[in-house]
Amino acid sequence: MRKACNSSEFVADVMKKVPPSGIRRYFDLASEIDDVISLGVGEPDYVTPWHIREACIHSLECGETSYTSNYGLIELREEISNLFSTKYGVDYNPASEILVTSGVSEALDVAIRAITNPGDEIIVVQPSYVAYVPSVMFAGGVPVIVSTKLENNFKLTAEELESAITDKTKAVIINYPNNPTGATMGREDFEAIADVVCEHDIMVISDEVYDCLTYNGGHTCFSSLEGMRDRTILLNGFSKAYAMTGFRMAYAMANPKIISAMMLIHQYSMLCAPITAQIGAIEALKNGTNEMEKMVRDYDRRRHLIISGLNKIGLDCFEPKGAFYAFPSIKNTGLTSDQFAERLLNEQKVVTIPGNVFGEAGTGFLRCSYATSREEIEKALERIGAFVDSL
Amino acid sequence: MDDKTRHILECLEEDARTSHEKIAAMTGLTVDGVSKRVKELEDAGVIRKYKTVIDWDMAGDEYVYAVIELKVTLERKLGYQDLVERLYKFPEVRSVRLLSGQYDLSLTVSGKSMKEVAFFVAEKISTLEQVQHTTTHFVLKTYKEDGVILYEQDHVTRLLVTP
């Protein structure tokens, strides 16, 4: 008889160190309850605009089903290049400085792997999207956490960043507008960060997937800051702005040396992003602005609604100026984030995500996505109010 | 148009019954501020009317709709105005539009039956002096009315929780 296989012995050590996403648990809990209102969804509630879907359907009818260039369709890269040139005044060569990827998730993974040697430290600014720390660990890097604070409106300060930098620091990952806080950083805020980054000669991976979802004033693209273009790996995508999450369409932009390195990984793993999605992305950039702006105005109204609602209930909520998340503090209820979220789900059937899922800095907060209909937000606010009153 | 005004108009276009309190909560304006702006928009004629979109088929009423294309000759000085005024005063005429292309005017006409609509066109429209030619298209089914889709659609469900 042959020796039985103990499969777990074969799993690499690093996998055992990466904790499963805390969000997953709430998915399982919520799935068992009927009539749930979810403020736990990190994606638009809109269906992708019809003209984009229609362009994809047409491309399939025409038989456009082949591989594309590893970098992505040149027409798409040219559209992306034009967009950044006109919108942010930063120029990227479509031939060598743009890589089309399957979602920002892939772009992030590839970016980190392309610059990380074993033991290199990568600074992760928290509260943060749940994939940053694991992606650094998978790449053999060491994640170093910097916690932002409510009193600074969850902006990263130069002091906070500087205190985390060591000889081994290779890069810092920033994400503004931020998931889960909705925080944004203006040009002046970024200038101070740029100074520190230059002084210590490190790179910046800037995940700007929420750039179009900025309220009260425009977004500042990090690579548009003086001297930052070649020091930044800029990540962006179509999921949030054009309600295209399932298309998995994104891109990275950087100096050709960095993009070539990223391309090596991408070409031998993903090969290229799906052509149908790339064609949809071209259509989005060519003709999608009006519908996108309409969606953004709608998010803005829901933002006002949920922030004023949460504050009325007595859950302190700073004004998020971007993305589609409210991040109220639940500290004055005496409950932990997990207790609050779990009891709210069980007692009032509202799904929210406890802030600590996004790092220690999120402890005592709750992420409430307002990418859901006005009616659902109103119902959720009533239920949250009833829950807080019952405490 | 400023941002706040656009927000107010989009709220009311989506649902004419949206209360001023709710609009205030969604725009960051005060309730009085919203009421004042709405009044101004009404007075200026930007907001014309608050209406209900009804699926008359579903209500079980026997309304028949037709789109009528008109080819007309114009009189000196008067242009289209005189004719259009005569047309839109008929309650049967639901909309009047001046078009570019092969025809000049397009009307939407409603009636209790196809016969009633046909007679109305024959007696009241075709007989007008300026009207050269009419083409009547009866509406068989309305799928979308004024931006509202009039049949049940399957709802696509998202996952309850995503990162």
PDB file of C-alpha atoms in Angstrom, chain A residues 103-305:
ATOM      1  CA  GLY A 103      -8.325  43.905 -11.578  1.00  0.00           C
ATOM      2  CA  VAL A 104      -6.324  46.177  -9.296  1.00  0.00           C
ATOM      3  CA  SER A 105      -5.824  43.053  -7.174  1.00  0.00           C
ATOM      4  CA  GLU A 106      -3.573  41.573  -9.843  1.00  0.00           C
ATOM      5  CA  ALA A 107      -1.868  44.910 -10.481  1.00  0.00           C
ATOM      6  CA  LEU A 108      -1.142  45.199  -6.754  1.00  0.00           C
ATOM      7  CA  ASP A 109       0.218  41.669  -6.491  1.00  0.00           C
ATOM      8  CA  VAL A 110       2.419  42.092  -9.552  1.00  0.00           C
ATOM      9  CA  ALA A 111       3.635  45.523  -8.432  1.00  0.00           C
ATOM     10  CA  ILE A 112       4.690  44.235  -5.028  1.00  0.00           C
ATOM     11  CA  ARG A 113       6.376  41.142  -6.449  1.00  0.00           C
ATOM     12  CA  ALA A 114       8.204  43.198  -9.063  1.00  0.00           C
ATOM     13  CA  ILE A 115      10.007  45.322  -6.456  1.00  0.00           C
ATOM     14  CA  THR A 116      10.277  43.109  -3.382  1.00  0.00           C
ATOM     15  CA  ASN A 117      13.346  41.066  -2.441  1.00  0.00           C
ATOM     16  CA  PRO A 118      12.994  38.588   0.449  1.00  0.00           C
ATOM     17  CA  GLY A 119      12.983  40.509   3.713  1.00  0.00           C
ATOM     18  CA  ASP A 120      12.254  43.912   2.155  1.00  0.00           C
ATOM     19  CA  GLU A 121       9.865  45.958   4.220  1.00  0.00           C
ATOM     20  CA  ILE A 122       6.735  47.352   2.597  1.00  0.00           C
ATOM     21  CA  ILE A 123       4.761  49.889   4.590  1.00  0.00           C
ATOM     22  CA  VAL A 124       1.003  49.381   4.619  1.00  0.00           C
ATOM     23  CA  VAL A 125      -1.108  52.337   5.717  1.00  0.00           C
ATOM     24  CA  GLN A 126      -4.085  51.152   7.721  1.00  0.00           C
ATOM     25  CA  PRO A 127      -7.080  50.978   7.914  1.00  0.00           C
ATOM     26  CA  SER A 128      -6.576  49.404   4.508  1.00  0.00           C
ATOM     27  CA  TYR A 129      -8.029  47.147   1.903  1.00  0.00           C
ATOM     28  CA  VAL A 130      -7.671  43.582   3.126  1.00  0.00           C
ATOM     29  CA  ALA A 131      -5.332  42.347   0.367  1.00  0.00           C
ATOM     30  CA  TYR A 132      -2.353  44.623   1.016  1.00  0.00           C
ATOM     31  CA  VAL A 133      -0.740  42.770   3.927  1.00  0.00           C
ATOM     32  CA  PRO A 134      -1.211  39.256   2.463  1.00  0.00           C
ATOM     33  CA  SER A 135       0.123  40.408  -0.933  1.00  0.00           C
ATOM     34  CA  VAL A 136       3.314  41.653   0.722  1.00  0.00           C
ATOM     35  CA  MET A 137       3.675  38.378   2.613  1.00  0.00           C
ATOM     36  CA  PHE A 138       3.140  36.257  -0.513  1.00  0.00           C
ATOM     37  CA  ALA A 139       5.916  38.221  -2.190  1.00  0.00           C
ATOM     38  CA  GLY A 140       8.328  37.369   0.643  1.00  0.00           C
ATOM     39  CA  GLY A 141       8.253  40.931   1.949  1.00  0.00           C
ATOM     40  CA  VAL A 142       7.658  42.091   5.486  1.00  0.00           C
ATOM     41  CA  PRO A 143       4.566  44.239   5.981  1.00  0.00           C
ATOM     42  CA  VAL A 144       5.103  47.176   8.314  1.00  0.00           C
ATOM     43  CA  ILE A 145       1.911  48.772   9.535  1.00  0.00           C
ATOM     44  CA  VAL A 146       1.322  52.496   9.898  1.00  0.00           C
ATOM     45  CA  SER A 147      -1.946  53.415  11.574  1.00  0.00           C
ATOM     46  CA  THR A 148      -3.765  56.596  10.591  1.00  0.00           C
ATOM     47  CA  LYS A 149      -6.010  58.347  13.071  1.00  0.00           C
ATOM     48  CA  LEU A 150      -9.507  59.787  13.174  1.00  0.00           C
ATOM     49  CA  GLU A 151      -8.179  63.082  14.548  1.00  0.00           C
ATOM     50  CA  ASN A 152      -6.281  63.504  11.255  1.00  0.00           C
ATOM     51  CA  ASN A 153      -9.341  62.429   9.254  1.00  0.00           C
ATOM     52  CA  PHE A 154      -7.468  59.187   8.533  1.00  0.00           C
ATOM     53  CA  LYS A 155      -4.891  61.026   6.427  1.00  0.00           C
ATOM     54  CA  LEU A 156      -1.341  59.752   6.451  1.00  0.00           C
ATOM     55  CA  THR A 157       1.010  62.267   8.044  1.00  0.00           C
ATOM     56  CA  ALA A 158       4.674  62.688   7.174  1.00  0.00           C
ATOM     57  CA  GLU A 159       5.639  61.926  10.810  1.00  0.00           C
ATOM     58  CA  GLU A 160       3.664  58.681  10.845  1.00  0.00           C
ATOM     59  CA  LEU A 161       5.279  57.568   7.614  1.00  0.00           C
ATOM     60  CA  GLU A 162       8.771  58.566   8.649  1.00  0.00           C
ATOM     61  CA  SER A 163       8.551  56.705  11.958  1.00  0.00           C
ATOM     62  CA  ALA A 164       7.965  53.437  10.086  1.00  0.00           C
ATOM     63  CA  ILE A 165      10.849  53.758   7.628  1.00  0.00           C
ATOM     64  CA  THR A 166      13.976  51.657   8.207  1.00  0.00           C
ATOM     65  CA  ASP A 167      17.000  50.682   6.091  1.00  0.00           C
ATOM     66  CA  LYS A 168      14.971  47.796   4.738  1.00  0.00           C
ATOM     67  CA  THR A 169      11.975  49.843   3.592  1.00  0.00           C
ATOM     68  CA  LYS A 170      11.337  49.461  -0.108  1.00  0.00           C
ATOM     69  CA  ALA A 171       7.953  51.060  -0.609  1.00  0.00           C
ATOM     70  CA  VAL A 172       4.755  52.324   0.936  1.00  0.00           C
ATOM     71  CA  ILE A 173       1.260  51.379  -0.235  1.00  0.00           C
ATOM     72  CA  ILE A 174      -1.265  54.215  -0.077  1.00  0.00           C
ATOM     73  CA  ASN A 175      -4.921  54.235  -1.062  1.00  0.00           C
ATOM     74  CA  TYR A 176      -6.781  57.537  -1.319  1.00  0.00           C
ATOM     75  CA  PRO A 177      -9.767  57.837  -1.582  1.00  0.00           C
ATOM     76  CA  ASN A 178      -9.595  55.114   1.002  1.00  0.00           C
ATOM     77  CA  ASN A 179     -11.386  51.841   1.519  1.00  0.00           C
ATOM     78  CA  PRO A 180     -12.662  51.513   4.285  1.00  0.00           C
ATOM     79  CA  THR A 181     -12.620  55.060   5.702  1.00  0.00           C
ATOM     80  CA  GLY A 182     -13.575  57.176   2.678  1.00  0.00           C
ATOM     81  CA  ALA A 183     -10.702  59.515   3.572  1.00  0.00           C
ATOM     82  CA  THR A 184      -8.989  61.566   0.868  1.00  0.00           C
ATOM     83  CA  MET A 185      -5.673  63.401   0.676  1.00  0.00           C
ATOM     84  CA  GLY A 186      -5.282  66.791  -0.977  1.00  0.00           C
ATOM     85  CA  ARG A 187      -2.248  68.079  -2.833  1.00  0.00           C
ATOM     86  CA  GLU A 188      -0.706  69.715   0.246  1.00  0.00           C
ATOM     87  CA  ASP A 189      -1.176  66.566   2.293  1.00  0.00           C
ATOM     88  CA  PHE A 190       0.601  64.577  -0.397  1.00  0.00           C
ATOM     89  CA  GLU A 191       3.474  67.075  -0.772  1.00  0.00           C
ATOM     90  CA  ALA A 192       4.627  66.279   2.754  1.00  0.00           C
ATOM     91  CA  ILE A 193       4.512  62.556   1.994  1.00  0.00           C
ATOM     92  CA  ALA A 194       6.433  63.091  -1.249  1.00  0.00           C
ATOM     93  CA  ASP A 195       9.220  64.857   0.677  1.00  0.00           C
ATOM     94  CA  VAL A 196       9.633  61.915   3.053  1.00  0.00           C
ATOM     95  CA  VAL A 197       9.491  59.384   0.247  1.00  0.00           C
ATOM     96  CA  CYS A 198      12.244  61.188  -1.660  1.00  0.00           C
ATOM     97  CA  GLU A 199      14.421  61.765   1.328  1.00  0.00           C
ATOM     98  CA  HIS A 200      14.421  58.057   2.202  1.00  0.00           C
ATOM     99  CA  ASP A 201      14.510  56.957  -1.425  1.00  0.00           C
ATOM    100  CA  ILE A 202      11.552  54.580  -1.357  1.00  0.00           C
ATOM    101  CA  MET A 203       8.793  53.809  -3.871  1.00  0.00           C
ATOM    102  CA  VAL A 204       5.079  54.501  -3.600  1.00  0.00           C
ATOM    103  CA  ILE A 205       2.405  52.091  -4.714  1.00  0.00           C
ATOM    104  CA  SER A 206      -0.671  54.303  -5.028  1.00  0.00           C
ATOM    105  CA  ASP A 207      -3.990  52.492  -5.375  1.00  0.00           C
ATOM    106  CA  GLU A 208      -6.314  55.154  -6.781  1.00  0.00           C
ATOM    107  CA  VAL A 209      -9.198  52.933  -7.844  1.00  0.00           C
ATOM    108  CA  TYR A 210     -11.678  55.336  -6.215  1.00  0.00           C
ATOM    109  CA  ASP A 211     -10.278  58.468  -7.899  1.00  0.00           C
ATOM    110  CA  CYS A 212     -13.520  59.239  -9.774  1.00  0.00           C
ATOM    111  CA  LEU A 213     -15.520  58.915  -6.566  1.00  0.00           C
ATOM    112  CA  THR A 214     -14.300  62.112  -4.950  1.00  0.00           C
ATOM    113  CA  TYR A 215     -16.789  64.623  -3.573  1.00  0.00           C
ATOM    114  CA  ASN A 216     -16.218  68.296  -2.719  1.00  0.00           C
ATOM    115  CA  GLY A 217     -13.242  68.890  -4.937  1.00  0.00           C
ATOM    116  CA  GLY A 218     -11.100  66.904  -7.278  1.00  0.00           C
ATOM    117  CA  HIS A 219      -8.748  64.031  -6.726  1.00  0.00           C
ATOM    118  CA  THR A 220      -4.987  64.512  -6.590  1.00  0.00           C
ATOM    119  CA  CYS A 221      -3.100  61.870  -8.517  1.00  0.00           C
ATOM    120  CA  PHE A 222       0.031  61.044  -6.538  1.00  0.00           C
ATOM    121  CA  SER A 223       2.267  60.677  -9.576  1.00  0.00           C
ATOM    122  CA  SER A 224       1.292  64.166 -10.729  1.00  0.00           C
ATOM    123  CA  LEU A 225       3.329  65.620  -7.863  1.00  0.00           C
ATOM    124  CA  GLU A 226       6.673  67.073  -8.839  1.00  0.00           C
ATOM    125  CA  GLY A 227       9.334  64.363  -9.034  1.00  0.00           C
ATOM    126  CA  MET A 228       6.925  61.568  -8.126  1.00  0.00           C
ATOM    127  CA  ARG A 229       6.128  60.108 -11.522  1.00  0.00           C
ATOM    128  CA  ASP A 230       9.059  57.691 -11.618  1.00  0.00           C
ATOM    129  CA  ARG A 231       8.818  56.957  -7.928  1.00  0.00           C
ATOM    130  CA  THR A 232       5.193  55.819  -8.130  1.00  0.00           C
ATOM    131  CA  ILE A 233       3.470  52.689  -9.303  1.00  0.00           C
ATOM    132  CA  LEU A 234       0.013  54.008 -10.016  1.00  0.00           C
ATOM    133  CA  LEU A 235      -2.842  51.521  -9.865  1.00  0.00           C
ATOM    134  CA  ASN A 236      -6.327  52.195 -11.125  1.00  0.00           C
ATOM    135  CA  GLY A 237      -9.231  50.340 -12.663  1.00  0.00           C
ATOM    136  CA  PHE A 238     -12.764  50.325 -13.946  1.00  0.00           C
ATOM    137  CA  SER A 239     -14.572  48.461 -11.157  1.00  0.00           C
ATOM    138  CA  LYS A 240     -15.731  51.339  -9.023  1.00  0.00           C
ATOM    139  CA  ALA A 241     -16.067  54.261 -11.434  1.00  0.00           C
ATOM    140  CA  TYR A 242     -17.863  52.349 -14.186  1.00  0.00           C
ATOM    141  CA  ALA A 243     -19.550  49.668 -12.057  1.00  0.00           C
ATOM    142  CA  MET A 244     -17.483  46.953 -13.758  1.00  0.00           C
ATOM    143  CA  THR A 245     -16.311  44.841 -10.803  1.00  0.00           C
ATOM    144  CA  GLY A 246     -16.936  41.482 -12.461  1.00  0.00           C
ATOM    145  CA  PHE A 247     -15.023  42.479 -15.592  1.00  0.00           C
ATOM    146  CA  ARG A 248     -11.751  42.485 -13.609  1.00  0.00           C
ATOM    147  CA  MET A 249     -10.317  45.417 -15.534  1.00  0.00           C
ATOM    148  CA  ALA A 250      -7.478  47.553 -14.246  1.00  0.00           C
ATOM    149  CA  TYR A 251      -4.043  48.898 -15.057  1.00  0.00           C
ATOM    150  CA  ALA A 252      -0.713  49.857 -13.587  1.00  0.00           C
ATOM    151  CA  MET A 253       1.386  52.800 -14.723  1.00  0.00           C
ATOM    152  CA  ALA A 254       5.024  53.429 -13.908  1.00  0.00           C
ATOM    153  CA  ASN A 255       8.511  53.937 -15.285  1.00  0.00           C
ATOM    154  CA  PRO A 256       9.282  51.453 -18.124  1.00  0.00           C
ATOM    155  CA  LYS A 257      11.855  49.624 -15.963  1.00  0.00           C
ATOM    156  CA  ILE A 258       9.195  48.853 -13.378  1.00  0.00           C
ATOM    157  CA  ILE A 259       6.494  48.070 -15.931  1.00  0.00           C
ATOM    158  CA  SER A 260       8.849  45.633 -17.742  1.00  0.00           C
ATOM    159  CA  ALA A 261       9.498  43.841 -14.468  1.00  0.00           C
ATOM    160  CA  MET A 262       5.775  43.674 -13.742  1.00  0.00           C
ATOM    161  CA  MET A 263       5.172  42.514 -17.298  1.00  0.00           C
ATOM    162  CA  LEU A 264       7.425  39.492 -16.737  1.00  0.00           C
ATOM    163  CA  ILE A 265       5.220  38.219 -13.937  1.00  0.00           C
ATOM    164  CA  HIS A 266       1.996  39.137 -15.720  1.00  0.00           C
ATOM    165  CA  GLN A 267       3.068  37.514 -18.996  1.00  0.00           C
ATOM    166  CA  TYR A 268       4.008  34.231 -17.361  1.00  0.00           C
ATOM    167  CA  SER A 269       0.973  34.072 -15.103  1.00  0.00           C
ATOM    168  CA  MET A 270      -2.066  35.929 -16.426  1.00  0.00           C
ATOM    169  CA  LEU A 271      -0.686  36.332 -19.983  1.00  0.00           C
ATOM    170  CA  CYS A 272      -3.183  39.074 -20.733  1.00  0.00           C
ATOM    171  CA  ALA A 273      -6.417  40.469 -19.371  1.00  0.00           C
ATOM    172  CA  PRO A 274      -9.574  39.081 -21.052  1.00  0.00           C
ATOM    173  CA  ILE A 275     -10.164  40.752 -24.405  1.00  0.00           C
ATOM    174  CA  THR A 276     -13.928  41.213 -23.925  1.00  0.00           C
ATOM    175  CA  ALA A 277     -13.357  43.157 -20.743  1.00  0.00           C
ATOM    176  CA  GLN A 278     -10.664  45.262 -22.417  1.00  0.00           C
ATOM    177  CA  ILE A 279     -13.088  46.202 -25.190  1.00  0.00           C
ATOM    178  CA  GLY A 280     -15.655  47.164 -22.551  1.00  0.00           C
ATOM    179  CA  ALA A 281     -13.011  49.317 -20.875  1.00  0.00           C
ATOM    180  CA  ILE A 282     -12.263  51.160 -24.139  1.00  0.00           C
ATOM    181  CA  GLU A 283     -15.973  51.912 -24.506  1.00  0.00           C
ATOM    182  CA  ALA A 284     -16.126  53.110 -20.888  1.00  0.00           C
ATOM    183  CA  LEU A 285     -13.297  55.577 -21.444  1.00  0.00           C
ATOM    184  CA  LYS A 286     -14.602  56.780 -24.792  1.00  0.00           C
ATOM    185  CA  ASN A 287     -18.273  57.245 -23.948  1.00  0.00           C
ATOM    186  CA  GLY A 288     -18.820  56.531 -20.267  1.00  0.00           C
ATOM    187  CA  THR A 289     -18.247  59.886 -18.590  1.00  0.00           C
ATOM    188  CA  ASN A 290     -21.867  61.068 -18.431  1.00  0.00           C
ATOM    189  CA  GLU A 291     -23.244  57.940 -16.845  1.00  0.00           C
ATOM    190  CA  MET A 292     -20.294  57.702 -14.500  1.00  0.00           C
ATOM    191  CA  GLU A 293     -20.798  61.274 -13.311  1.00  0.00           C
ATOM    192  CA  LYS A 294     -24.483  60.584 -12.794  1.00  0.00           C
ATOM    193  CA  MET A 295     -23.657  57.588 -10.606  1.00  0.00           C
ATOM    194  CA  VAL A 296     -21.159  59.673  -8.641  1.00  0.00           C
ATOM    195  CA  ARG A 297     -23.804  62.357  -7.979  1.00  0.00           C
ATOM    196  CA  ASP A 298     -26.124  59.642  -6.737  1.00  0.00           C
ATOM    197  CA  TYR A 299     -23.420  58.290  -4.379  1.00  0.00           C
ATOM    198  CA  ASP A 300     -22.912  61.825  -3.147  1.00  0.00           C
ATOM    199  CA  ARG A 301     -26.606  62.094  -2.166  1.00  0.00           C
ATOM    200  CA  ARG A 302     -26.506  58.752  -0.407  1.00  0.00           C
ATOM    201  CA  ARG A 303     -23.314  59.861   1.339  1.00  0.00           C
ATOM    202  CA  HIS A 304     -25.099  62.867   2.835  1.00  0.00           C
ATOM    203  CA  LEU A 305     -28.037  60.672   3.804  1.00  0.00           C
TER     204      LEU A 305
END
